[in-house]
PDB file of C-alpha atoms in Angstrom:
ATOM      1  CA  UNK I   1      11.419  10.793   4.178  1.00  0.00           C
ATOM      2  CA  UNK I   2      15.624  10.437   3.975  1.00  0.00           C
ATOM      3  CA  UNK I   3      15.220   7.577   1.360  1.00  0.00           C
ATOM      4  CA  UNK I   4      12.746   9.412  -1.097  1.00  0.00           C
ATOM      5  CA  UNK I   5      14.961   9.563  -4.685  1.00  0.00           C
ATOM      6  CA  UNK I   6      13.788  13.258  -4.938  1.00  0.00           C
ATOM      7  CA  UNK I   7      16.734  14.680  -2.957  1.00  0.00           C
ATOM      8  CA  UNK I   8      14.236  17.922  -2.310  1.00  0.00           C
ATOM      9  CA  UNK I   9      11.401  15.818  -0.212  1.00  0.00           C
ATOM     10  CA  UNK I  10      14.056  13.847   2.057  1.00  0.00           C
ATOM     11  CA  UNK I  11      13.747  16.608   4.590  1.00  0.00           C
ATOM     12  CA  UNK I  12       9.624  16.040   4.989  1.00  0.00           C
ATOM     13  CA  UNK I  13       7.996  14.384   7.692  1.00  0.00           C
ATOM     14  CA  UNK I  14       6.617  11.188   7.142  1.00  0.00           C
ATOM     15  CA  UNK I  15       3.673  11.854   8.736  1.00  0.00           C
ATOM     16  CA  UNK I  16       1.114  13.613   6.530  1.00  0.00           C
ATOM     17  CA  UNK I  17       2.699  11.772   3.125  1.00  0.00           C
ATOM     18  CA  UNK I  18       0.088  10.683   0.692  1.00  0.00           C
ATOM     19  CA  UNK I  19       0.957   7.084   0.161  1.00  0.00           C
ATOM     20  CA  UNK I  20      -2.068   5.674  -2.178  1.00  0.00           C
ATOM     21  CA  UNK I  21      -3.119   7.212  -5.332  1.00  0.00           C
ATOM     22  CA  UNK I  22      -4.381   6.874  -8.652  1.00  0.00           C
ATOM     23  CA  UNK I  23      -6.769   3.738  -7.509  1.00  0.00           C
ATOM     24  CA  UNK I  24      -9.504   3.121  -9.907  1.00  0.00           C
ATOM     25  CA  UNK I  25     -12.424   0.183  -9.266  1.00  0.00           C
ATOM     26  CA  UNK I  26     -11.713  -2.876 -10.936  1.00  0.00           C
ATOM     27  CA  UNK I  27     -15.000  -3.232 -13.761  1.00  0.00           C
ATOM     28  CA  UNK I  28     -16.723  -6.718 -12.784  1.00  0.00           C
ATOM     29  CA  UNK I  29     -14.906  -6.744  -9.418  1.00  0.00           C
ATOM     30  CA  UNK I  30     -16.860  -5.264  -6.671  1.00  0.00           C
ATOM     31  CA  UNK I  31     -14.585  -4.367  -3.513  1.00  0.00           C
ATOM     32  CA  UNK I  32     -11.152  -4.459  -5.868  1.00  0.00           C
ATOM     33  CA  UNK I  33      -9.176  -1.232  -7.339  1.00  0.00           C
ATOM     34  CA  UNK I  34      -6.334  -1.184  -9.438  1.00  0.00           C
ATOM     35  CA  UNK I  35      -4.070   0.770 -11.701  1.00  0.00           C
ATOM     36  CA  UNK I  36      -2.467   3.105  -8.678  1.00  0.00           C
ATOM     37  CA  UNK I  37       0.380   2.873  -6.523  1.00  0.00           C
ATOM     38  CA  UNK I  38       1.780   2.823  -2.915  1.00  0.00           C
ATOM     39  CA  UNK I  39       4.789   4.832  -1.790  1.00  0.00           C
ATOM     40  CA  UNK I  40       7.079   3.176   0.641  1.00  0.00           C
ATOM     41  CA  UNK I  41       8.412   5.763   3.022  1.00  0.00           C
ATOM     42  CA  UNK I  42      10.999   2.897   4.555  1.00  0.00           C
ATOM     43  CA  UNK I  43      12.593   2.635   1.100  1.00  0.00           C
ATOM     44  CA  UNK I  44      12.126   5.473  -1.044  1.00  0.00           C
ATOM     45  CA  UNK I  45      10.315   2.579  -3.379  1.00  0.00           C
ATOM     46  CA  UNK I  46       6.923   3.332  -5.318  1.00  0.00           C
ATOM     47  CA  UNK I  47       5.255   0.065  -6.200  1.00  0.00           C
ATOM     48  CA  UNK I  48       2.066  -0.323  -8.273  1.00  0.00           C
ATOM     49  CA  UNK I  49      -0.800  -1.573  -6.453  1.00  0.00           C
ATOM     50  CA  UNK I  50      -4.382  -3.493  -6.444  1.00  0.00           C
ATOM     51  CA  UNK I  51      -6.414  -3.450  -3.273  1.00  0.00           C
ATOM     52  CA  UNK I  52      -9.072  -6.021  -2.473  1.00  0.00           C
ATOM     53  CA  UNK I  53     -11.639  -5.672   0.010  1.00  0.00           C
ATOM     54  CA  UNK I  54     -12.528  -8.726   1.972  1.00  0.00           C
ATOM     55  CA  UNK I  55     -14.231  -7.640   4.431  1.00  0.00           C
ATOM     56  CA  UNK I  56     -15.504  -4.615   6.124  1.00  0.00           C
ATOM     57  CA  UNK I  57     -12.673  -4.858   7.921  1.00  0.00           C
ATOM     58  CA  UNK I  58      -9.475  -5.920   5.768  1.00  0.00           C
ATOM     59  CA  UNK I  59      -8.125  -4.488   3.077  1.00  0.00           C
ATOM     60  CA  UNK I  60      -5.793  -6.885   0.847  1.00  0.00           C
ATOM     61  CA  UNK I  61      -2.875  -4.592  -0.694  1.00  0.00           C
ATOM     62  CA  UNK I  62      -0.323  -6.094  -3.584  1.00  0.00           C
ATOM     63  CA  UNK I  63       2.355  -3.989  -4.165  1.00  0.00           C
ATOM     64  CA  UNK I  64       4.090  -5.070  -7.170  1.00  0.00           C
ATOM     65  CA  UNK I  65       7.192  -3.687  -9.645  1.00  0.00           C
ATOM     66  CA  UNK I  66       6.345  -5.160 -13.069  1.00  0.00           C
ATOM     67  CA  UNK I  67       3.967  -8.306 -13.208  1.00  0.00           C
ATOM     68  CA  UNK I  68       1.514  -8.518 -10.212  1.00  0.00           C
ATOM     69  CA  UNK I  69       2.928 -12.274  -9.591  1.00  0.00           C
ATOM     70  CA  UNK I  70       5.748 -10.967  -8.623  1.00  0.00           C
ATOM     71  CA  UNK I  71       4.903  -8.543  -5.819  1.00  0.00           C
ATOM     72  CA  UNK I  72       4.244  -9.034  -2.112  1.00  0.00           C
ATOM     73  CA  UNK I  73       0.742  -8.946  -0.248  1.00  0.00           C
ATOM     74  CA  UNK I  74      -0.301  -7.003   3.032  1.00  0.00           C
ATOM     75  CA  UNK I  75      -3.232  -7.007   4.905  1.00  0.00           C
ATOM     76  CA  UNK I  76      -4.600  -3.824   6.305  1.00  0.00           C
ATOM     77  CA  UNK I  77      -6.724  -4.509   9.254  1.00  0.00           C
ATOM     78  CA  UNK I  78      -9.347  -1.665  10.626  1.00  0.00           C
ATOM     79  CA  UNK I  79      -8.954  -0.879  14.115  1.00  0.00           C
ATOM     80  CA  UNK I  80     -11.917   0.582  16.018  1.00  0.00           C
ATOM     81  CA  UNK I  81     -11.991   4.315  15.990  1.00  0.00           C
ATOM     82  CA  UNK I  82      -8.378   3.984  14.460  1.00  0.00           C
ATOM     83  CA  UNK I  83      -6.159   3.813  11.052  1.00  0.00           C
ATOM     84  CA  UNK I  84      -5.574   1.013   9.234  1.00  0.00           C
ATOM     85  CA  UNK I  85      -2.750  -1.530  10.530  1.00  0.00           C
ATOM     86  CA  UNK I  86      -0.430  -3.347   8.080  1.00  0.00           C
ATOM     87  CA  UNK I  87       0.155  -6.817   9.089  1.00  0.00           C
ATOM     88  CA  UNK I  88       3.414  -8.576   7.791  1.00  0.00           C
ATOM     89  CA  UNK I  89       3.177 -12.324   6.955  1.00  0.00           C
ATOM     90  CA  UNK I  90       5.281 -13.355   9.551  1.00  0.00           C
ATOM     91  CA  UNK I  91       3.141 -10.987  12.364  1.00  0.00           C
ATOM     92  CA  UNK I  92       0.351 -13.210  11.333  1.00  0.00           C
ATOM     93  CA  UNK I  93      -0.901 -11.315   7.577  1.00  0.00           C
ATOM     94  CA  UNK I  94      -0.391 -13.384   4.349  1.00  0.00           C
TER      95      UNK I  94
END
């Protein structure tokens, strides 16, 4: 975790890090959460976060600093007997 801004947790492994939390469900949307955040081990970043499920099988993530317009989208895909995969737009995710 070299890029985390807490100079004491850049020696951790990345592997184990708890990158979701405080995700509440969204009252009137069934499948959505809100109000938490995602860390980004590849840039130290926290972003805030909404999750939408689509599907038993994707997850919709929006990471966002600010105003939810203004934040990027990944879809998390369920693998069989697996973790969830985070698809890039340009791998084929919106």
């Amino acid at each position: 975790d070299e890029k985390n801004p807490e100079e004491e947790l850049r020696d951790r492994p990345i592997i184990g890090i708890k990158l979701l939390e405080g995700l509440k469900p969204t009252a009137g949307k069934p499948g959505s959460w809100g109000d938490g955040s995602i860390y980004d081990p590849g840039s130290g970043r926290t972003f805030r976060l909404t999750i939408q499920l689509e599907s038993p099988y994707r997850l919709s993530l929006r990471g966002y600093v600010g105003f939810e317009l203004l934040g990027q989208t990944r879809k998390w895909f369920r693998v069989q007997d697996g973790p969830p995969v985070c698809m890039k737009p340009e791998d084929g995710g919106e």
